[in-house]
Amino acid sequence: MRKHKIRRNAMITVIMLFVIAVGIFVFRLIKYGKDWALYETNQHIYSSGKLVNAGAVTDRDGNVLSETVDGQRVYNEDSNIRKATIHVAGDHEGYVSTGVTNAWKSQLVGYSFSNGVFTFSGKGNSAELTISSDISVAAMKALGKNPGCVGVCNYKTGEVLCMVSTPTYDISDDAEYEKAKRGELGSVFVNRFISSSYTPGSTFKIVTAAAQIDSLGKGAYNSPQICNYGTVIENESLSCLGRHRSVTLENAFAHSCNSYFSLTALSLGKNTMTKYAEIFGFNKTFYIDGIECGKSVYDVRDARNIDYGWSGIGQYTNLMNPVQYLSMVSAIANGGDYKEPYFVHCLRDSNGKIIYKAAPKTVTVINKDTADKVAALMDYAVKNNYGKSTFGSLDICGKTGTAEVGGDKENSLFVGFCKDSELPLAFVVVTESSAGSGTSAMKVANKTLQAAKNTLCK
């Protein structure tokens, strides 16, 4: 009897250990299975550490950006398209982490929990993007040798038509690719549109203006501030490029008066300014197609009044992310809300069946009245300062910015949208280390948007 009991207990112990072992295995399989399947030693999808077995990546017009041919990953035959789209298409060695080939690798190779990366067809899934190669090439050429980025989206749908980052490189030029991997071409693997954080400069006056309009109503337009090439805050000077004298909201916005917006921020108070900065996406982490974006920051908790004044005009420690800003100007253009930006339109399996289709959420930012009033300010700025003729037949509303980034270096920014129901495009342009009050970025925006018009309105 005692022997039977010992045997029974031993058997129960063995069974329990077996169940525990299986449970641990299943848990690890669920948690790490995808990582195991996508490990670089898996010869089903890699060769010498290079991704070879994955579906094609195409732009909105069906142009192949990358695909697998005869066991090798190949790219578009046009070098300009390769360079303009590498940061969105990605590379086969994973250097461009935000590119589709890396960020959506499991989907492209056809991974599933039940089958791993095995498929009966032996092929992965293809990705159709919202990106336009033609618009992207125009943006890249417009940026030229300037480091920076251009983002353009349809503010009605959220489709990103252009996501260009410079410097870039030609992945099919072996010598150039090796230089890029050695770091000789600069930060070519960084997608500045997704991953960077920039000092917003005067483009932040959009936020300060919205806070003033929403808080004061009609009183926002009847609250003049004095500008004499700047202002003085507690015996410290805050400079302005113009002597705007007694200036009210419209002209202050159009001529980017630092005095006006720094004093406005002071009058509104830190809590109110922080509230509206966060309404527009500061201090939040943005994602685009599941990819984490760079940080956006507005933190004035410990700021002295002079520093807080600088924050109201986009300096101090303020940081913006281009995806966040594209969302912000989309909301202003679209009456207060926006569709989340995205660039992966759909995935298809090897039989052409759609297995994923983008369904962007609508995000409400501010009420329609405030959005329309800020949009009117951006329209007024172009009419009365930058010049509508600068953009030909395009009806542009926008705001420039020049951000001091240390020493004598400045970044040039231009953000805004087309006021055209047939061409509902929002845009963000940043050119790094470019002198001038936003004019460098404005020129890039104009060339990009003209290309967009020619491409989309054929």
Short mmCIF file of C-alpha atoms in Angstrom, two decimals:
data_model
loop_
_atom_site.label_atom_id
_atom_site.label_comp_id
_atom_site.label_asym_id
_atom_site.label_seq_id
_atom_site.Cartn_x
_atom_site.Cartn_y
_atom_site.Cartn_z
CA MET A 1 0.00 0.00 0.00
CA ARG A 2 2.83 2.33 0.96
CA LYS A 3 4.64 1.53 -2.30
CA HIS A 4 1.52 2.37 -4.31
CA LYS A 5 1.24 5.69 -2.53
CA ILE A 6 4.88 6.53 -3.21
CA ARG A 7 4.47 5.60 -6.88
CA ARG A 8 1.26 7.62 -7.14
CA ASN A 9 2.90 10.70 -5.59
CA ALA A 10 5.91 10.30 -7.84
CA MET A 11 3.65 10.07 -10.88
CA ILE A 12 1.70 13.15 -9.77
CA THR A 13 4.99 15.02 -9.30
CA VAL A 14 6.17 14.02 -12.76
CA ILE A 15 2.87 15.08 -14.31
CA MET A 16 2.92 18.40 -12.46
CA LEU A 17 6.50 19.08 -13.56
CA PHE A 18 5.52 18.18 -17.11
CA VAL A 19 2.52 20.54 -17.04
CA ILE A 20 4.67 23.32 -15.58
CA ALA A 21 7.34 22.74 -18.25
CA VAL A 22 4.72 22.80 -21.02
CA GLY A 23 3.19 25.94 -19.50
CA ILE A 24 6.57 27.66 -19.42
CA PHE A 25 7.24 26.60 -23.01
CA VAL A 26 3.85 27.85 -24.22
CA PHE A 27 4.31 31.13 -22.35
CA ARG A 28 7.76 31.63 -23.88
CA LEU A 29 6.44 30.63 -27.29
CA ILE A 30 3.68 33.21 -27.10
CA LYS A 31 6.02 35.89 -25.81
CA TYR A 32 9.13 35.17 -27.85
CA GLY A 33 7.92 33.02 -30.75
CA LYS A 34 8.00 35.84 -33.26
CA ASP A 35 11.51 36.84 -32.18
CA TRP A 36 12.68 33.23 -32.52
CA ALA A 37 11.14 32.91 -35.97
CA LEU A 38 12.68 36.20 -37.13
CA TYR A 39 16.13 35.54 -35.69
CA GLU A 40 18.86 36.17 -38.25
CA THR A 41 19.99 32.52 -38.26
CA ASN A 42 16.63 31.48 -39.74
CA GLN A 43 17.65 30.56 -43.28
CA HIS A 44 14.04 30.56 -44.46
CA ILE A 45 14.11 34.36 -44.49
CA TYR A 46 17.78 35.37 -44.13
CA SER A 47 20.98 34.79 -46.03
CA SER A 48 24.21 35.87 -44.33
CA GLY A 49 22.16 38.03 -41.98
CA LYS A 50 20.38 39.80 -44.82
CA LEU A 51 16.62 39.61 -45.26
CA VAL A 52 15.83 37.90 -48.54
CA ASN A 53 12.42 36.25 -48.23
CA ALA A 54 9.77 38.95 -47.82
CA GLY A 55 6.97 40.36 -49.92
CA ALA A 56 7.16 43.42 -52.13
CA VAL A 57 6.79 47.01 -50.93
CA THR A 58 5.06 49.32 -53.42
CA ASP A 59 4.06 52.98 -53.46
CA ARG A 60 0.52 54.31 -54.02
CA ASP A 61 0.89 54.00 -57.81
CA GLY A 62 2.16 50.42 -57.77
CA ASN A 63 5.83 51.29 -58.25
CA VAL A 64 7.97 48.62 -56.57
CA LEU A 65 10.21 50.13 -53.91
CA SER A 66 11.71 46.80 -52.81
CA GLU A 67 11.08 43.11 -53.47
CA THR A 68 12.75 39.72 -53.40
CA VAL A 69 13.98 38.41 -56.75
CA ASP A 70 15.91 35.13 -57.08
CA GLY A 71 16.71 35.05 -53.39
CA GLN A 72 17.94 38.65 -53.15
CA ARG A 73 16.33 41.88 -51.98
CA VAL A 74 16.30 44.39 -54.84
CA TYR A 75 15.11 47.99 -55.06
CA ASN A 76 13.57 50.33 -57.62
CA GLU A 77 15.73 50.78 -60.71
CA ASP A 78 15.57 54.60 -60.43
CA SER A 79 18.31 55.88 -58.09
CA ASN A 80 16.31 58.99 -57.15
CA ILE A 81 13.34 56.87 -56.08
CA ARG A 82 15.65 54.60 -54.09
CA LYS A 83 17.18 57.54 -52.24
CA ALA A 84 13.89 59.39 -51.70
CA THR A 85 12.02 56.38 -50.33
CA ILE A 86 14.64 54.35 -48.45
CA HIS A 87 13.54 55.76 -45.08
CA VAL A 88 9.98 54.57 -45.62
CA ALA A 89 10.68 51.36 -47.57
CA GLY A 90 13.54 50.29 -45.32
CA ASP A 91 16.58 48.12 -46.08
CA HIS A 92 17.33 44.40 -45.95
CA GLU A 93 19.91 44.69 -43.16
CA GLY A 94 17.73 46.63 -40.73
CA TYR A 95 19.78 49.83 -40.55
CA VAL A 96 16.69 51.97 -41.20
CA SER A 97 14.69 50.77 -38.22
CA THR A 98 11.58 52.82 -39.06
CA GLY A 99 11.31 51.52 -42.62
CA VAL A 100 8.51 49.08 -43.46
CA THR A 101 10.96 46.27 -44.22
CA ASN A 102 12.14 46.31 -40.62
CA ALA A 103 9.22 47.76 -38.64
CA TRP A 104 6.72 45.45 -40.39
CA LYS A 105 9.12 42.55 -40.95
CA SER A 106 6.94 39.87 -39.37
CA GLN A 107 4.01 40.84 -41.61
CA LEU A 108 6.15 40.97 -44.76
CA VAL A 109 7.66 37.52 -44.19
CA GLY A 110 4.19 36.14 -43.42
CA TYR A 111 4.78 35.17 -39.79
CA SER A 112 1.90 33.59 -37.89
CA PHE A 113 1.79 32.02 -34.44
CA SER A 114 0.63 28.66 -35.79
CA ASN A 115 2.99 28.31 -38.78
CA GLY A 116 5.91 30.58 -37.90
CA VAL A 117 7.29 31.86 -41.21
CA PHE A 118 6.20 28.80 -43.21
CA THR A 119 3.78 29.46 -46.07
CA PHE A 120 2.58 27.02 -48.75
CA SER A 121 3.50 29.53 -51.48
CA GLY A 122 6.97 30.13 -50.07
CA LYS A 123 6.35 33.88 -50.35
CA GLY A 124 5.62 36.59 -47.82
CA ASN A 125 3.00 39.30 -47.82
CA SER A 126 3.24 42.50 -49.87
CA ALA A 127 2.77 46.01 -48.49
CA GLU A 128 1.06 48.80 -50.44
CA LEU A 129 2.02 52.24 -49.15
CA THR A 130 0.30 55.62 -49.42
CA ILE A 131 3.60 57.24 -50.38
CA SER A 132 4.04 58.86 -53.81
CA SER A 133 7.49 58.30 -55.34
CA ASP A 134 7.10 61.37 -57.58
CA ILE A 135 6.31 63.70 -54.68
CA SER A 136 9.08 62.16 -52.59
CA VAL A 137 11.70 62.66 -55.28
CA ALA A 138 10.62 66.30 -55.67
CA ALA A 139 10.93 66.84 -51.92
CA MET A 140 14.38 65.23 -51.80
CA LYS A 141 15.63 67.39 -54.66
CA ALA A 142 14.16 70.50 -53.03
CA LEU A 143 16.01 69.75 -49.76
CA GLY A 144 19.23 69.34 -51.73
CA LYS A 145 22.28 69.14 -49.49
CA ASN A 146 20.39 70.42 -46.45
CA PRO A 147 19.74 67.89 -43.70
CA GLY A 148 16.06 67.94 -42.85
CA CYS A 149 12.71 66.37 -43.58
CA VAL A 150 9.46 66.85 -45.46
CA GLY A 151 6.12 65.35 -44.51
CA VAL A 152 2.91 65.74 -46.51
CA CYS A 153 -0.44 64.10 -45.79
CA ASN A 154 -4.05 64.30 -46.88
CA TYR A 155 -5.67 65.98 -43.87
CA LYS A 156 -9.06 64.47 -44.74
CA THR A 157 -7.87 60.84 -44.76
CA GLY A 158 -4.54 60.75 -42.91
CA GLU A 159 -2.67 59.24 -45.88
CA VAL A 160 0.99 60.26 -45.82
CA LEU A 161 2.01 61.04 -49.40
CA CYS A 162 5.57 62.13 -48.69
CA MET A 163 7.99 61.20 -45.91
CA VAL A 164 11.47 62.28 -46.95
CA SER A 165 14.56 62.57 -44.78
CA THR A 166 18.01 63.87 -45.73
CA PRO A 167 20.86 63.07 -45.86
CA THR A 168 20.08 59.86 -47.65
CA TYR A 169 21.94 57.21 -49.65
CA ASP A 170 21.61 54.82 -52.57
CA ILE A 171 21.29 51.30 -51.22
CA SER A 172 21.99 49.79 -54.66
CA ASP A 173 25.31 51.61 -54.98
CA ASP A 174 27.59 49.16 -53.17
CA ALA A 175 30.37 51.67 -52.55
CA GLU A 176 27.97 54.30 -51.22
CA TYR A 177 26.16 51.75 -49.07
CA GLU A 178 29.45 50.67 -47.48
CA LYS A 179 30.29 54.31 -46.74
CA ALA A 180 26.88 54.73 -45.14
CA LYS A 181 27.47 51.70 -42.90
CA ARG A 182 30.85 53.10 -41.86
CA GLY A 183 29.18 56.39 -40.89
CA GLU A 184 30.98 58.39 -43.57
CA LEU A 185 27.77 59.89 -45.00
CA GLY A 186 26.37 61.21 -41.74
CA SER A 187 23.11 60.12 -40.12
CA VAL A 188 21.64 58.63 -43.29
CA PHE A 189 19.87 55.80 -41.48
CA VAL A 190 17.79 58.17 -39.34
CA ASN A 191 14.27 58.97 -40.52
CA ARG A 192 14.11 62.56 -39.31
CA PHE A 193 10.39 62.82 -39.99
CA ILE A 194 9.58 60.03 -37.53
CA SER A 195 12.46 59.95 -35.08
CA SER A 196 13.67 63.54 -34.67
CA SER A 197 12.71 66.24 -32.21
CA TYR A 198 13.27 69.87 -33.21
CA THR A 199 13.05 73.25 -31.52
CA PRO A 200 9.81 74.60 -33.06
CA GLY A 201 10.73 78.29 -33.11
CA SER A 202 7.98 80.61 -34.25
CA THR A 203 5.80 77.79 -35.56
CA PHE A 204 4.88 77.32 -31.88
CA LYS A 205 3.04 80.66 -32.07
CA ILE A 206 0.21 78.60 -33.58
CA VAL A 207 -0.23 76.99 -30.17
CA THR A 208 0.02 80.30 -28.27
CA ALA A 209 -2.48 81.92 -30.63
CA ALA A 210 -4.92 79.02 -30.23
CA ALA A 211 -4.60 79.21 -26.43
CA GLN A 212 -5.34 82.94 -26.53
CA ILE A 213 -8.31 82.64 -28.90
CA ASP A 214 -9.87 79.73 -27.05
CA SER A 215 -9.34 81.35 -23.64
CA LEU A 216 -10.28 84.97 -24.43
CA GLY A 217 -12.71 84.68 -27.34
CA LYS A 218 -13.18 88.04 -29.08
CA GLY A 219 -10.91 89.65 -26.50
CA ALA A 220 -7.96 87.86 -28.10
CA TYR A 221 -8.17 90.28 -31.02
CA ASN A 222 -8.33 93.38 -28.82
CA SER A 223 -5.33 92.78 -26.56
CA PRO A 224 -2.43 94.80 -28.00
CA GLN A 225 1.15 94.38 -26.81
CA ILE A 226 4.03 96.83 -27.19
CA CYS A 227 7.04 95.78 -29.26
CA ASN A 228 10.15 97.95 -29.55
CA TYR A 229 12.50 95.47 -31.21
CA GLY A 230 11.57 93.22 -28.33
CA THR A 231 10.38 93.57 -24.78
CA VAL A 232 11.73 93.48 -21.23
CA ILE A 233 10.64 90.83 -18.74
CA GLU A 234 11.80 91.43 -15.16
CA ASN A 235 14.80 93.50 -16.32
CA GLU A 236 15.85 90.92 -18.93
CA SER A 237 15.56 91.52 -22.65
CA LEU A 238 13.68 89.35 -25.10
CA SER A 239 14.51 90.36 -28.67
CA CYS A 240 12.33 90.72 -31.75
CA LEU A 241 13.45 91.28 -35.34
CA GLY A 242 10.93 94.08 -35.85
CA ARG A 243 9.70 97.21 -34.12
CA HIS A 244 6.00 96.46 -34.26
CA ARG A 245 4.98 99.15 -31.73
CA SER A 246 1.40 98.53 -30.50
CA VAL A 247 0.49 95.28 -32.22
CA THR A 248 -2.59 93.05 -32.10
CA LEU A 249 -3.04 89.35 -32.85
CA GLU A 250 -3.39 89.27 -36.64
CA ASN A 251 -0.35 91.40 -37.45
CA ALA A 252 1.64 89.90 -34.59
CA PHE A 253 1.06 86.45 -36.09
CA ALA A 254 1.69 87.54 -39.68
CA HIS A 255 4.96 89.29 -38.79
CA SER A 256 5.93 86.81 -36.07
CA CYS A 257 6.27 89.33 -33.24
CA ASN A 258 8.24 87.81 -30.36
CA SER A 259 7.17 90.50 -27.92
CA TYR A 260 3.48 89.87 -28.51
CA PHE A 261 3.53 86.12 -28.06
CA SER A 262 5.94 86.05 -25.12
CA LEU A 263 3.80 88.59 -23.25
CA THR A 264 0.64 86.72 -24.26
CA ALA A 265 2.06 83.52 -22.80
CA LEU A 266 2.88 85.36 -19.56
CA SER A 267 -0.64 86.76 -19.34
CA LEU A 268 -2.25 83.36 -19.96
CA GLY A 269 -0.15 81.63 -17.32
CA LYS A 270 1.84 78.40 -17.25
CA ASN A 271 -1.13 76.14 -16.55
CA THR A 272 -3.13 77.42 -19.50
CA MET A 273 -0.16 77.30 -21.88
CA THR A 274 0.71 73.78 -20.78
CA LYS A 275 -2.91 72.72 -21.23
CA TYR A 276 -3.01 73.91 -24.85
CA ALA A 277 0.47 72.63 -25.67
CA GLU A 278 -0.67 69.19 -24.53
CA ILE A 279 -3.94 69.53 -26.45
CA PHE A 280 -1.80 69.89 -29.57
CA GLY A 281 0.30 66.85 -28.71
CA PHE A 282 3.24 68.11 -26.67
CA ASN A 283 4.39 65.84 -23.80
CA LYS A 284 2.79 62.87 -25.56
CA THR A 285 4.30 60.01 -27.49
CA PHE A 286 3.05 59.76 -31.07
CA TYR A 287 3.02 56.58 -33.15
CA ILE A 288 2.68 56.18 -36.87
CA ASP A 289 1.76 52.68 -38.04
CA GLY A 290 2.92 51.36 -34.69
CA ILE A 291 6.33 53.04 -34.92
CA GLU A 292 7.26 55.25 -31.98
CA CYS A 293 8.07 58.85 -32.88
CA GLY A 294 10.55 61.28 -31.37
CA LYS A 295 9.61 63.21 -28.24
CA SER A 296 7.67 66.46 -28.18
CA VAL A 297 8.26 68.56 -25.08
CA TYR A 298 6.70 71.60 -23.40
CA ASP A 299 7.82 71.90 -19.77
CA VAL A 300 7.80 75.31 -18.06
CA ARG A 301 7.29 74.16 -14.49
CA ASP A 302 10.67 75.47 -13.33
CA ALA A 303 11.07 78.23 -15.91
CA ARG A 304 11.89 81.76 -14.86
CA ASN A 305 9.57 84.37 -16.38
CA ILE A 306 12.09 85.31 -19.08
CA ASP A 307 12.50 81.65 -20.06
CA TYR A 308 8.77 81.14 -19.92
CA GLY A 309 8.41 84.13 -22.26
CA TRP A 310 10.81 82.45 -24.68
CA SER A 311 8.75 79.26 -24.48
CA GLY A 312 5.71 81.15 -25.76
CA ILE A 313 7.58 81.81 -29.02
CA GLY A 314 8.89 78.27 -29.41
CA GLN A 315 12.31 78.46 -27.79
CA TYR A 316 13.48 77.56 -24.24
CA THR A 317 13.33 73.72 -23.99
CA ASN A 318 10.41 73.27 -26.41
CA LEU A 319 10.70 70.32 -28.79
CA MET A 320 8.38 69.23 -31.59
CA ASN A 321 8.21 66.02 -33.58
CA PRO A 322 7.29 66.33 -37.30
CA VAL A 323 4.58 63.63 -37.08
CA GLN A 324 3.04 65.47 -34.12
CA TYR A 325 3.15 68.75 -36.03
CA LEU A 326 1.63 67.20 -39.15
CA SER A 327 -1.25 66.03 -36.94
CA MET A 328 -1.56 69.51 -35.42
CA VAL A 329 -1.81 71.41 -38.71
CA SER A 330 -4.13 68.72 -40.09
CA ALA A 331 -6.52 69.39 -37.21
CA ILE A 332 -6.40 73.14 -37.85
CA ALA A 333 -7.08 72.60 -41.56
CA ASN A 334 -9.85 70.10 -40.90
CA GLY A 335 -11.97 72.05 -38.43
CA GLY A 336 -10.44 70.81 -35.18
CA ASP A 337 -9.89 67.08 -35.68
CA TYR A 338 -7.62 64.90 -37.77
CA LYS A 339 -7.23 61.36 -39.01
CA GLU A 340 -4.17 59.67 -37.55
CA PRO A 341 -1.38 59.83 -40.17
CA TYR A 342 -0.43 56.49 -41.72
CA PHE A 343 1.63 55.25 -44.65
CA VAL A 344 0.89 51.49 -44.80
CA HIS A 345 -2.33 51.31 -46.82
CA CYS A 346 -2.76 47.54 -46.86
CA LEU A 347 -1.11 44.13 -46.82
CA ARG A 348 -1.87 41.36 -49.30
CA ASP A 349 -0.99 37.69 -49.08
CA SER A 350 0.65 35.82 -51.96
CA ASN A 351 -2.79 35.24 -53.52
CA GLY A 352 -3.61 38.95 -53.56
CA LYS A 353 -6.08 38.76 -50.71
CA ILE A 354 -6.12 41.80 -48.40
CA ILE A 355 -5.21 40.65 -44.89
CA TYR A 356 -4.81 44.13 -43.39
CA LYS A 357 -6.20 47.53 -44.31
CA ALA A 358 -5.51 50.81 -42.55
CA ALA A 359 -8.39 52.23 -40.49
CA PRO A 360 -7.09 55.49 -38.99
CA LYS A 361 -8.84 56.88 -35.95
CA THR A 362 -10.28 60.39 -35.80
CA VAL A 363 -8.73 62.52 -33.05
CA THR A 364 -10.45 65.69 -31.85
CA VAL A 365 -8.04 68.44 -30.82
CA ILE A 366 -9.91 71.75 -30.53
CA ASN A 367 -13.35 73.12 -31.33
CA LYS A 368 -14.12 74.12 -34.91
CA ASP A 369 -14.42 77.83 -34.18
CA THR A 370 -10.91 78.03 -32.70
CA ALA A 371 -9.47 75.86 -35.48
CA ASP A 372 -11.04 78.08 -38.15
CA LYS A 373 -9.74 81.24 -36.47
CA VAL A 374 -6.19 79.87 -36.30
CA ALA A 375 -6.48 78.77 -39.93
CA ALA A 376 -7.53 82.35 -40.79
CA LEU A 377 -4.39 83.66 -39.04
CA MET A 378 -2.24 81.32 -41.13
CA ASP A 379 -4.03 82.50 -44.26
CA TYR A 380 -3.50 86.13 -43.24
CA ALA A 381 0.21 85.51 -42.62
CA VAL A 382 0.71 84.21 -46.15
CA LYS A 383 -1.33 87.05 -47.70
CA ASN A 384 0.27 89.85 -45.72
CA ASN A 385 3.84 88.68 -45.24
CA TYR A 386 5.04 85.69 -47.23
CA GLY A 387 2.96 86.46 -50.32
CA LYS A 388 0.33 84.25 -51.94
CA SER A 389 2.17 84.57 -55.27
CA THR A 390 5.07 82.64 -53.72
CA PHE A 391 3.01 79.49 -54.19
CA GLY A 392 1.60 80.16 -57.66
CA SER A 393 -1.94 78.83 -58.00
CA LEU A 394 -1.80 77.00 -54.67
CA ASP A 395 -3.82 78.61 -51.87
CA ILE A 396 -1.47 78.08 -48.91
CA CYS A 397 -2.00 78.86 -45.24
CA GLY A 398 1.12 78.59 -43.14
CA LYS A 399 3.55 79.71 -40.48
CA THR A 400 7.31 80.00 -40.74
CA GLY A 401 9.77 79.49 -37.95
CA THR A 402 13.45 80.05 -37.34
CA ALA A 403 14.73 78.01 -34.42
CA GLU A 404 18.01 78.79 -32.71
CA VAL A 405 19.78 75.50 -32.04
CA GLY A 406 23.11 76.57 -30.60
CA GLY A 407 25.89 78.94 -31.62
CA ASP A 408 25.08 80.60 -34.93
CA LYS A 409 23.10 77.63 -36.22
CA GLU A 410 19.42 77.94 -37.07
CA ASN A 411 16.80 75.57 -38.39
CA SER A 412 14.21 76.81 -40.85
CA LEU A 413 10.64 75.52 -40.53
CA PHE A 414 7.45 75.99 -42.50
CA VAL A 415 4.17 74.27 -41.60
CA GLY A 416 0.65 74.64 -42.94
CA PHE A 417 -1.88 73.34 -45.44
CA CYS A 418 -3.51 73.89 -48.83
CA LYS A 419 -6.89 75.60 -48.57
CA ASP A 420 -8.28 73.61 -51.47
CA SER A 421 -10.95 70.90 -51.24
CA GLU A 422 -9.44 69.24 -54.32
CA LEU A 423 -5.96 69.19 -52.79
CA PRO A 424 -6.39 68.79 -49.00
CA LEU A 425 -2.74 68.57 -48.06
CA ALA A 426 -1.07 69.40 -44.74
CA PHE A 427 2.71 69.73 -44.65
CA VAL A 428 5.71 70.08 -42.35
CA VAL A 429 9.16 71.06 -43.60
CA VAL A 430 12.37 71.38 -41.58
CA THR A 431 15.72 72.36 -43.06
CA GLU A 432 18.59 72.17 -40.59
CA SER A 433 21.25 74.88 -40.17
CA SER A 434 19.59 77.16 -42.72
CA ALA A 435 19.77 80.90 -42.23
CA GLY A 436 16.64 82.97 -42.86
CA SER A 437 13.25 83.37 -41.23
CA GLY A 438 11.67 80.23 -42.63
CA THR A 439 12.38 81.07 -46.28
CA SER A 440 14.54 78.01 -46.87
CA ALA A 441 11.81 75.66 -45.64
CA MET A 442 9.18 77.67 -47.52
CA LYS A 443 10.98 77.14 -50.82
CA VAL A 444 11.20 73.40 -50.16
CA ALA A 445 7.50 73.30 -49.30
CA ASN A 446 6.55 75.15 -52.47
CA LYS A 447 8.51 72.81 -54.75
CA THR A 448 7.11 69.76 -52.99
CA LEU A 449 3.50 70.99 -53.11
CA GLN A 450 3.77 71.98 -56.77
CA ALA A 451 4.92 68.43 -57.51
CA ALA A 452 2.02 67.11 -55.42
CA LYS A 453 -0.44 69.16 -57.44
CA ASN A 454 1.02 67.94 -60.75
CA THR A 455 0.98 64.34 -59.53
CA LEU A 456 -2.46 64.24 -57.88
CA CYS A 457 -4.39 66.53 -60.22
CA LYS A 458 -3.47 64.99 -63.56
#
